[in-house]
Coordinates of C-alpha atoms and ligand atoms in Angstrom, one line a residue:
Chain C
M971 CA 50.0 -28.0 -13.9
R972 CA 48.3 -31.4 -14.4
Y973 CA 46.5 -33.0 -11.4
A974 CA 46.4 -36.7 -11.4
M975 CA 45.9 -39.6 -9.0
A976 CA 47.6 -43.0 -8.6
I977 CA 45.9 -45.9 -6.9
D978 CA 48.0 -48.8 -5.6
T979 CA 45.9 -51.9 -6.4
K980 CA 48.3 -54.0 -4.3
K981 CA 47.7 -51.9 -1.2
C982 CA 44.0 -51.3 -1.5
V983 CA 41.9 -53.5 0.7
G984 CA 38.5 -52.4 -0.6
C985 CA 37.4 -51.0 2.8
G986 CA 35.4 -48.2 1.1
D987 CA 36.6 -45.5 3.4
C988 CA 37.3 -43.3 0.3
V989 CA 33.7 -43.7 -0.8
V990 CA 32.3 -42.6 2.6
A991 CA 34.9 -39.8 2.9
C992 CA 33.8 -38.4 -0.4
Q993 CA 30.1 -38.7 0.3
T994 CA 30.6 -36.7 3.6
E995 CA 33.1 -34.2 2.2
N996 CA 31.0 -33.4 -0.9
N997 CA 27.6 -33.7 0.5
V998 CA 26.8 -36.5 -2.0
P999 CA 23.0 -37.3 -1.8
H1000 CA 22.0 -40.4 -0.1
G1001 CA 22.2 -43.5 -2.4
Y1002 CA 24.8 -42.0 -4.8
C1003 CA 28.5 -41.8 -4.9
R1004 CA 31.3 -40.2 -6.8
D1005 CA 33.8 -42.9 -6.2
W1006 CA 33.5 -46.6 -5.8
I1007 CA 35.4 -49.8 -5.4
V1008 CA 35.7 -52.5 -8.1
E1009 CA 36.7 -56.0 -7.2
R1010 CA 38.0 -57.8 -10.2
V1011 CA 38.6 -61.5 -10.3
D1012 CA 40.7 -63.1 -13.0
G1013 CA 41.6 -66.6 -13.9
T1014 CA 40.1 -70.1 -13.4
Y1015 CA 39.7 -71.8 -10.1
P1016 CA 42.0 -72.6 -8.3
S1017 CA 44.4 -70.1 -9.7
L1018 CA 42.5 -66.9 -9.3
S1019 CA 43.8 -63.4 -8.9
L1020 CA 42.1 -60.5 -7.3
E1021 CA 42.5 -56.8 -7.9
L1022 CA 40.9 -54.1 -5.9
R1023 CA 40.5 -50.7 -7.4
S1024 CA 39.2 -47.4 -6.0
E1025 CA 37.7 -45.7 -9.1
R1026 CA 36.3 -42.3 -9.8
C1027 CA 36.3 -39.8 -12.7
N1028 CA 39.5 -40.0 -14.6
H1029 CA 39.7 -36.3 -15.3
C1030 CA 40.6 -37.3 -18.8
D1031 CA 43.0 -35.1 -20.8
N1032 CA 40.9 -35.7 -23.9
S1033 CA 37.5 -35.6 -22.2
P1034 CA 34.4 -36.5 -24.3
C1035 CA 32.1 -35.3 -21.5
V1036 CA 33.4 -31.8 -21.9
R1037 CA 33.2 -31.9 -25.7
C1038 CA 29.6 -33.1 -26.0
C1039 CA 28.2 -30.7 -23.4
P1040 CA 25.9 -28.3 -25.3
T1041 CA 25.9 -25.6 -22.7
G1042 CA 29.5 -25.6 -21.6
A1043 CA 28.5 -26.6 -18.1
S1044 CA 31.1 -29.4 -18.2
H1045 CA 34.4 -27.8 -18.5
I1046 CA 38.1 -28.1 -17.6
E1047 CA 39.4 -26.2 -14.7
E1048 CA 43.0 -25.1 -14.2
G1049 CA 45.2 -28.1 -13.6
G1050 CA 43.0 -30.3 -15.9
I1051 CA 40.3 -31.0 -13.3
V1052 CA 37.0 -31.7 -15.1
T1053 CA 34.0 -30.2 -13.4
V1054 CA 30.4 -29.3 -13.9
T1055 CA 28.9 -25.8 -13.3
H1056 CA 25.6 -26.7 -11.7
H1057 CA 23.6 -23.7 -12.7
K1058 CA 24.6 -24.1 -16.4
C1059 CA 23.8 -27.8 -16.6
I1060 CA 20.4 -28.7 -18.1
G1061 CA 20.6 -32.3 -17.2
C1062 CA 20.5 -33.5 -20.8
G1063 CA 22.6 -36.6 -20.0
A1064 CA 24.9 -36.2 -23.0
C1065 CA 27.9 -36.3 -20.8
I1066 CA 26.7 -39.4 -19.0
Q1067 CA 26.4 -41.2 -22.3
S1068 CA 29.8 -40.0 -23.4
C1069 CA 31.8 -41.2 -20.4
P1070 CA 33.4 -44.6 -20.9
Y1071 CA 33.8 -45.0 -17.2
D1072 CA 30.3 -44.2 -16.1
A1073 CA 31.7 -41.7 -13.7
R1074 CA 28.8 -39.3 -13.7
Y1075 CA 25.4 -39.5 -12.2
S1076 CA 22.3 -37.4 -12.4
H1077 CA 21.9 -35.5 -9.1
P1078 CA 18.4 -35.5 -7.7
D1079 CA 18.4 -31.7 -8.0
G1080 CA 18.6 -32.0 -11.7
Y1081 CA 22.2 -31.3 -12.7
V1082 CA 24.9 -33.9 -13.4
D1083 CA 27.5 -34.4 -10.8
K1084 CA 30.7 -36.4 -10.4
C1085 CA 34.2 -36.4 -8.7
T1086 CA 35.8 -33.0 -8.7
F1087 CA 39.2 -34.1 -7.3
C1088 CA 38.0 -32.1 -4.3
L1089 CA 38.7 -28.8 -6.2
H1090 CA 37.7 -26.8 -3.2
R1091 CA 40.4 -28.5 -1.1
V1092 CA 43.0 -28.7 -3.8
Q1093 CA 42.8 -24.9 -4.3
K1094 CA 43.8 -24.5 -0.7
G1095 CA 46.8 -26.8 -1.2
Q1096 CA 45.2 -29.8 0.5
N1097 CA 44.8 -33.3 -0.7
T1098 CA 41.5 -34.8 -1.8
A1099 CA 39.3 -36.2 1.0
C1100 CA 39.7 -39.8 -0.3
V1101 CA 43.5 -39.6 -0.3
D1102 CA 43.6 -38.2 3.3
V1103 CA 41.3 -40.8 4.7
C1104 CA 42.7 -44.0 3.1
P1105 CA 44.0 -46.2 5.9
T1106 CA 46.5 -48.1 3.7
K1107 CA 47.8 -44.9 2.1
C1108 CA 47.2 -46.5 -1.3
L1109 CA 46.0 -43.3 -3.0
Y1110 CA 48.4 -40.6 -4.2
F1111 CA 47.4 -37.2 -5.5
G1112 CA 49.3 -34.3 -6.9
D1113 CA 50.8 -32.5 -9.9
L1114 CA 52.2 -34.6 -12.6
D1115 CA 54.3 -31.7 -13.9
D1116 CA 56.1 -31.6 -10.5
P1117 CA 58.6 -34.6 -10.5
N1118 CA 58.5 -34.5 -6.7
S1119 CA 54.8 -34.7 -6.1
D1120 CA 53.3 -37.7 -4.5
V1121 CA 51.7 -38.9 -7.7
S1122 CA 54.8 -38.5 -9.8
L1123 CA 56.9 -40.4 -7.3
A1124 CA 54.3 -43.1 -7.0
I1125 CA 54.3 -43.9 -10.7
K1126 CA 58.0 -43.4 -11.2
D1127 CA 59.3 -46.9 -10.4
R1128 CA 56.1 -48.9 -10.6
A1129 CA 54.2 -50.6 -13.4
W1130 CA 50.9 -49.0 -13.9
K1131 CA 47.9 -49.0 -16.3
V1132 CA 44.9 -46.8 -17.1
L1133 CA 41.4 -48.1 -17.7
A1134 CA 40.0 -48.5 -21.2
P1135 CA 42.9 -46.8 -22.9
E1136 CA 41.3 -47.8 -26.2
A1137 CA 38.6 -45.2 -25.6
G1138 CA 41.2 -42.6 -26.3
T1139 CA 40.3 -40.3 -23.4
K1140 CA 43.8 -40.1 -21.9
P1141 CA 42.8 -40.8 -18.3
Q1142 CA 44.7 -39.2 -15.4
L1143 CA 44.1 -42.0 -13.0
F1144 CA 47.0 -44.4 -12.8
F1145 CA 46.5 -47.9 -11.3
L1146 CA 49.7 -49.3 -9.9
T1147 CA 49.8 -53.0 -10.7
Chain R
M603 CA 36.6 -66.5 -15.5
K604 CA 36.6 -62.8 -15.5
E605 CA 34.4 -61.1 -13.1
E606 CA 34.1 -57.6 -11.7
L607 CA 32.1 -56.7 -8.7
F608 CA 31.3 -53.4 -7.1
V609 CA 32.1 -53.7 -3.5
S610 CA 31.0 -50.3 -2.4
G611 CA 28.1 -50.6 -4.7
R612 CA 28.0 -47.5 -6.8
N613 CA 24.4 -47.4 -6.1
I614 CA 23.8 -45.0 -8.9
P615 CA 20.2 -45.4 -10.0
N616 CA 20.0 -45.9 -13.7
I617 CA 23.7 -46.6 -14.1
D618 CA 24.3 -50.0 -12.5
P619 CA 23.8 -52.7 -13.6
Y620 CA 23.9 -50.7 -16.8
L621 CA 23.6 -47.2 -17.8
N622 CA 20.2 -46.2 -18.9
I623 CA 19.5 -42.5 -18.5
W624 CA 17.5 -42.0 -21.7
H625 CA 14.1 -43.5 -21.9
W626 CA 11.3 -43.1 -24.5
Q627 CA 11.6 -39.4 -24.9
I628 CA 14.9 -39.4 -26.8
P629 CA 13.9 -42.1 -29.4
L630 CA 10.6 -40.3 -29.9
Y631 CA 12.4 -37.0 -30.4
L632 CA 14.8 -38.6 -32.9
F633 CA 11.9 -40.2 -34.7
L634 CA 9.8 -37.1 -35.0
G635 CA 12.9 -35.1 -36.0
G636 CA 13.6 -37.5 -38.8
L637 CA 10.0 -37.5 -39.9
A638 CA 9.8 -33.7 -40.0
A639 CA 13.1 -33.6 -41.9
G640 CA 11.7 -36.0 -44.5
I641 CA 8.5 -34.1 -45.0
L642 CA 10.1 -30.7 -45.2
F643 CA 12.8 -32.0 -47.6
F644 CA 10.4 -33.3 -50.1
A645 CA 8.2 -30.2 -49.8
G646 CA 11.2 -28.1 -50.7
F647 CA 12.4 -30.4 -53.3
Y648 CA 9.2 -30.3 -55.4
V649 CA 9.0 -26.6 -55.1
V650 CA 12.5 -26.2 -56.4
R651 CA 11.6 -28.5 -59.3
G652 CA 8.5 -26.4 -60.0
K653 CA 6.1 -29.3 -59.3
A654 CA 4.2 -27.8 -56.4
D655 CA 0.8 -28.2 -58.1
K656 CA 1.4 -31.7 -59.2
M657 CA 2.6 -32.8 -55.8
R658 CA -0.1 -31.0 -53.8
T659 CA 0.0 -33.2 -50.6
T660 CA 3.8 -33.2 -50.5
V661 CA 4.2 -29.5 -50.8
K662 CA 1.1 -28.0 -49.3
I663 CA -0.7 -30.4 -47.0
A664 CA 1.7 -32.9 -45.4
P665 CA 4.0 -30.1 -44.1
I666 CA 1.3 -29.4 -41.6
I667 CA 2.7 -32.4 -39.7
A668 CA 6.2 -31.1 -39.6
P669 CA 5.8 -28.2 -37.1
L670 CA 3.6 -30.5 -35.0
A671 CA 6.2 -33.2 -35.0
L672 CA 9.0 -30.8 -34.2
V673 CA 7.1 -29.2 -31.3
I674 CA 6.1 -32.6 -29.8
G675 CA 9.7 -33.7 -30.3
L676 CA 11.0 -30.7 -28.5
G677 CA 8.4 -31.2 -25.8
A678 CA 9.7 -34.8 -25.3
L679 CA 13.3 -33.5 -25.2
F680 CA 12.3 -30.9 -22.7
W681 CA 10.6 -33.5 -20.6
D682 CA 13.7 -35.6 -20.5
L683 CA 15.9 -32.7 -19.3
K684 CA 16.6 -33.1 -15.6
H685 CA 17.2 -29.4 -15.0
K686 CA 14.3 -28.1 -17.1
L687 CA 14.3 -24.5 -16.0
F688 CA 17.8 -24.1 -17.3
F689 CA 17.0 -25.2 -20.8
W690 CA 17.6 -21.7 -22.2
Q691 CA 21.3 -22.3 -21.5
L692 CA 21.3 -24.2 -24.8
Y693 CA 20.8 -20.9 -26.5
T694 CA 23.4 -18.9 -24.7
T695 CA 26.3 -20.9 -26.2
I696 CA 27.2 -22.4 -29.6
R697 CA 29.5 -25.4 -29.1
L698 CA 30.7 -26.8 -32.3
D699 CA 32.0 -29.9 -30.7
S700 CA 28.7 -30.9 -29.2
P701 CA 26.1 -32.5 -31.5
M702 CA 23.4 -31.6 -29.0
S703 CA 24.3 -27.9 -29.4
W704 CA 24.1 -28.4 -33.2
G705 CA 20.7 -30.0 -32.9
A706 CA 19.4 -27.3 -30.6
W707 CA 20.3 -24.5 -33.1
T708 CA 19.2 -26.5 -36.1
L709 CA 15.8 -26.9 -34.5
M710 CA 15.8 -23.3 -33.6
A711 CA 16.1 -22.5 -37.3
I712 CA 13.9 -25.1 -38.9
T713 CA 10.9 -25.0 -36.5
P714 CA 9.9 -21.4 -37.2
L715 CA 10.6 -22.1 -40.9
S716 CA 8.2 -25.0 -41.0
F717 CA 5.5 -22.8 -39.4
I718 CA 6.1 -20.1 -42.0
W719 CA 5.9 -22.7 -44.8
V720 CA 2.6 -24.0 -43.6
A721 CA 1.2 -20.5 -43.0
S722 CA 2.2 -19.4 -46.5
Y723 CA -0.1 -22.1 -48.0
M724 CA -3.1 -21.4 -45.8
K725 CA -4.8 -19.2 -48.4
E726 CA -4.4 -21.9 -51.1
L727 CA -5.8 -24.6 -48.9
I728 CA -8.6 -22.7 -47.1
P729 CA -10.4 -20.4 -49.5
G730 CA -11.3 -17.1 -47.9
W731 CA -8.5 -17.4 -45.3
D732 CA -7.4 -14.0 -44.1
W733 CA -4.7 -13.2 -41.6
K734 CA -6.7 -10.1 -40.6
L735 CA -3.4 -8.3 -39.9
E736 CA -2.0 -6.1 -42.6
I737 CA 1.6 -6.8 -41.7
V738 CA 1.1 -10.6 -41.7
N739 CA -0.5 -10.4 -45.1
K740 CA 2.4 -8.4 -46.4
M741 CA 4.8 -10.9 -44.9
E742 CA 3.0 -13.7 -46.5
A743 CA 3.2 -12.1 -49.9
W744 CA 6.9 -11.7 -49.4
V745 CA 7.3 -15.4 -48.4
I746 CA 5.3 -16.5 -51.4
K747 CA 7.6 -14.4 -53.7
Q748 CA 10.7 -16.0 -52.1
R749 CA 9.3 -19.5 -52.1
V750 CA 12.2 -21.1 -54.0
A751 CA 14.8 -19.5 -51.7
F752 CA 12.8 -20.8 -48.7
A753 CA 12.6 -24.2 -50.3
W754 CA 16.4 -24.4 -50.6
V755 CA 17.1 -23.3 -47.1
M756 CA 14.5 -25.8 -45.8
M757 CA 16.1 -28.6 -47.8
I758 CA 19.5 -27.9 -46.5
L759 CA 18.3 -27.6 -42.9
S760 CA 16.3 -30.8 -43.2
I761 CA 19.3 -32.7 -44.3
I762 CA 21.3 -31.3 -41.3
L763 CA 18.4 -32.2 -39.0
G764 CA 18.1 -35.8 -40.5
V765 CA 21.8 -36.4 -40.2
Y766 CA 21.9 -34.9 -36.7
T767 CA 19.3 -37.4 -35.4
G768 CA 21.9 -40.1 -36.1
I769 CA 25.0 -38.1 -35.2
L770 CA 23.6 -37.3 -31.8
L771 CA 24.2 -41.0 -31.0
S772 CA 27.2 -41.7 -33.1
A773 CA 29.3 -39.0 -31.4
F774 CA 29.3 -41.0 -28.2
N775 CA 32.5 -42.8 -28.3
A776 CA 31.8 -44.5 -25.0
R777 CA 28.9 -46.6 -26.4
P778 CA 30.2 -49.0 -29.0
L779 CA 26.9 -49.6 -30.6
W780 CA 26.4 -46.0 -31.4
N781 CA 30.0 -45.1 -32.3
T782 CA 29.8 -45.7 -36.0
S783 CA 29.7 -43.1 -38.7
I784 CA 27.0 -45.0 -40.6
L785 CA 24.4 -43.9 -38.0
G786 CA 24.3 -40.4 -39.6
P787 CA 23.3 -41.5 -43.1
L788 CA 21.3 -44.4 -41.8
F789 CA 19.1 -42.1 -39.6
L790 CA 18.8 -39.6 -42.4
V791 CA 17.6 -42.2 -44.9
S792 CA 15.3 -43.8 -42.4
G793 CA 13.9 -40.4 -41.4
F794 CA 13.3 -39.4 -45.0
S795 CA 11.6 -42.8 -45.5
T796 CA 9.2 -42.2 -42.6
G797 CA 8.5 -38.7 -43.9
L798 CA 7.7 -40.1 -47.3
A799 CA 5.5 -42.8 -45.7
S800 CA 3.4 -40.2 -43.9
I801 CA 2.9 -38.2 -47.1
I802 CA 1.9 -41.3 -49.0
W803 CA -0.6 -42.1 -46.2
M804 CA -2.1 -38.6 -46.5
S805 CA -2.2 -38.3 -50.3
K806 CA -5.3 -38.9 -52.2
D807 CA -3.7 -38.5 -55.6
E808 CA -2.9 -41.8 -57.1
K809 CA -0.1 -40.4 -59.3
E810 CA 1.6 -38.6 -56.4
R811 CA 1.4 -41.7 -54.3
K812 CA 2.9 -43.9 -57.0
K813 CA 5.8 -41.5 -57.5
L814 CA 6.6 -41.2 -53.8
G815 CA 6.2 -44.9 -53.3
R816 CA 9.0 -45.5 -55.8
I817 CA 11.3 -43.1 -54.1
D818 CA 10.4 -44.6 -50.8
L819 CA 11.3 -48.0 -52.1
I820 CA 14.8 -46.8 -53.1
F821 CA 15.2 -45.3 -49.6
I822 CA 14.2 -48.6 -48.0
I823 CA 16.7 -50.5 -50.1
I824 CA 19.4 -48.0 -49.2
E825 CA 18.4 -48.4 -45.5
I826 CA 18.7 -52.2 -45.7
F827 CA 22.1 -51.9 -47.3
L828 CA 23.3 -49.5 -44.6
I829 CA 22.1 -51.8 -41.8
I830 CA 23.9 -54.7 -43.4
H831 CA 27.0 -52.5 -43.6
L832 CA 26.5 -51.5 -40.0
F833 CA 26.7 -55.1 -38.9
M834 CA 29.6 -55.9 -41.2
G835 CA 31.5 -53.0 -39.6
F836 CA 30.8 -54.2 -36.1
R837 CA 31.8 -57.8 -36.9
A838 CA 35.0 -56.6 -38.3
G839 CA 35.6 -54.3 -35.4
S840 CA 37.0 -54.4 -31.9
E841 CA 35.8 -56.8 -29.2
T842 CA 33.4 -54.1 -27.8
A843 CA 31.9 -53.6 -31.3
I844 CA 31.4 -57.3 -31.8
E845 CA 29.7 -57.5 -28.4
A846 CA 27.5 -54.6 -29.5
A847 CA 26.5 -56.4 -32.7
N848 CA 25.8 -59.6 -30.8
L849 CA 22.9 -57.9 -29.0
F850 CA 21.2 -58.1 -32.3
L851 CA 22.7 -61.4 -33.5
G852 CA 21.5 -63.8 -30.8
G853 CA 21.4 -61.3 -27.8
Q854 CA 18.5 -59.7 -26.1
F855 CA 17.5 -57.4 -28.9
T856 CA 17.5 -60.1 -31.7
V857 CA 13.8 -60.7 -31.9
S858 CA 12.7 -57.2 -31.5
F859 CA 15.2 -55.9 -34.0
W860 CA 14.7 -58.4 -36.7
V861 CA 10.9 -58.7 -36.4
F862 CA 9.9 -55.1 -35.7
V863 CA 12.5 -53.2 -37.6
M864 CA 13.7 -55.5 -40.4
V865 CA 10.7 -57.5 -41.3
I866 CA 7.7 -55.3 -40.4
G867 CA 9.5 -52.0 -40.9
L868 CA 11.5 -52.6 -44.0
I869 CA 11.1 -55.9 -45.8
F870 CA 7.3 -56.1 -45.9
P871 CA 6.7 -52.5 -46.8
A872 CA 9.3 -52.9 -49.6
L873 CA 7.6 -56.0 -50.8
F874 CA 4.1 -54.3 -50.7
E875 CA 5.4 -51.2 -52.5
T876 CA 6.9 -53.4 -55.2
L877 CA 3.6 -55.3 -55.6
E878 CA 1.8 -52.0 -55.8
I879 CA 4.1 -50.9 -58.7
W880 CA 3.2 -54.2 -60.4
G881 CA -0.4 -53.3 -60.1
M882 CA -1.6 -55.3 -57.2
H883 CA -4.0 -53.8 -54.8
I884 CA -2.6 -53.1 -51.4
P885 CA -4.5 -51.2 -48.7
K886 CA -3.1 -47.7 -49.0
W887 CA -2.4 -47.2 -45.3
L888 CA -0.5 -50.5 -44.8
P889 CA 3.0 -49.8 -46.0
P890 CA 3.2 -46.3 -44.5
V891 CA 2.0 -47.6 -41.1
M892 CA 4.5 -50.4 -41.2
I893 CA 7.3 -48.0 -42.1
L894 CA 6.4 -45.5 -39.4
F895 CA 6.2 -48.3 -36.8
G896 CA 9.5 -49.8 -37.9
G897 CA 11.2 -46.3 -37.9
F898 CA 10.1 -45.7 -34.3
M899 CA 11.1 -49.1 -33.2
F900 CA 14.5 -48.7 -34.8
R901 CA 15.2 -45.6 -32.8
F902 CA 13.8 -47.0 -29.6
I903 CA 15.9 -50.2 -29.9
M904 CA 19.1 -48.3 -30.9
V905 CA 18.8 -46.0 -27.9
E906 CA 18.0 -48.8 -25.5
A907 CA 20.6 -51.2 -26.7
G908 CA 23.3 -48.5 -27.1
Q909 CA 23.1 -47.7 -23.4
I910 CA 24.0 -51.3 -22.5
T911 CA 27.1 -51.4 -24.6
R912 CA 30.3 -50.2 -23.0
Y913 CA 34.0 -50.5 -22.8
L914 CA 34.4 -51.7 -19.3
Y915 CA 33.0 -54.5 -17.2
Ligands
SF4_475 S1 36.1 -40.1 -16.6 FE1 34.3 -39.7 -17.6 S2 33.5 -37.9 -16.6 FE2 35.6 -38.0 -16.0 S3 36.7 -36.7 -17.5 FE3 36.7 -38.8 -18.3 S4 35.0 -38.9 -19.6 FE4 34.7 -37.1 -18.3
SF4_476 S1 23.9 -33.0 -18.5 FE1 24.7 -31.0 -18.0 S2 27.0 -31.2 -17.9 FE2 26.1 -33.0 -19.0 S3 26.2 -32.5 -21.1 FE3 24.2 -32.0 -20.4 S4 24.4 -29.8 -19.9 FE4 26.4 -30.6 -20.0

């Protein structure tokens, strides 16, 4: 099992519904977020191109945040989901330093927090909150090992990229271009 | 034009516009760790070489600083933890992949050792000193008998500690400025140099100071070479590495790095130590103070600047 997500940058309109859905679903403290929208502008006026991306933790296959954690609080759950056990985390910040995507934040309660791919929902066979709420249906979630899952089908016939591949983290977020 | 904006605004305090989760506590901790490593290494070194009486300050007096530095350093680290009450979790796991875990365990070993070392010289330093407890006196006698073995263990642990202060940063792949294998040896050499500087500052024995001054000079020269190498490595590296180096070569850390670290912390003290060898009179406290200042600034700037460098955006 290998959970992953695909994000269609051609369909995303940057409405931020995924961000709000995540904050509500996961009780993210006010002023913080586990996912966010990046608006990227490329080119020189007047020939500019725009890309909108809904970003979150990449649940990297080769995750530096898990490796550097001195207490084992950061770990990999079944299906490759990277999570933090709150009562084991000492808030040393090593994992924040090690993430090339700056996907983690320090929760006001002391531990480090980030996207969990809505583990609690996924375990019940549901989609993540952001996927369910997206009005343009540009987010696809599922098991990469299953050729018929939403995410496998989404990346099958489309060109895609991952972010900062040179960091060597083997991200599991695929951006359809 | 290339521009990336956050529409939702990640609004993550201390991350945007750039990640900055570590403040003064971490560089202080790295500085004091390196300093203690330097002092303990040379204390052990001269015991192994059978020169404990000739190098009195190095072996018997200066080590008093080491446990203090280690305890203050650990205090700073503890201060920086966001989930303080859970700190003991560091000692319920050994994680070989995590430099922080290595550091925690190394400190766990070397801190008590440094206390024992200092305690075992109490009687020599303070005449009439008595532990008042029979068992402690017995333990002391045993430690004194095993002194050379203790010295060896302490030397090895202090090298691990010194290297660790650099590896803690260099293991972070995500921060291009830190992600270079030179940081381990560089922090080790710099730490040893600050250790030597504090011994030189404390020593009243002209001969001892001269000897240590010469060794320190060699360390400073190695340090300068390593720093040049560091920049050469960055300049020959990927775009992110070049960008990282540019923070020091025209970017926002240029003045602080070259003035505080290179000139005040390395070049001037090296010059003064050379003049001293040639027989010129230099105030005894001047080179050590400059080295200590430079050593602290070096760690402070590396920690600050490293957190700005990144792969994305
Ligand atoms: S994106 Fe960052 S936090 Fe998420 S798994 Fe990768 S390195 Fe860890
Ligand atoms: S902050 Fe917590 S999860 Fe992150 S490395 Fe430290 S202990 Fe592990």
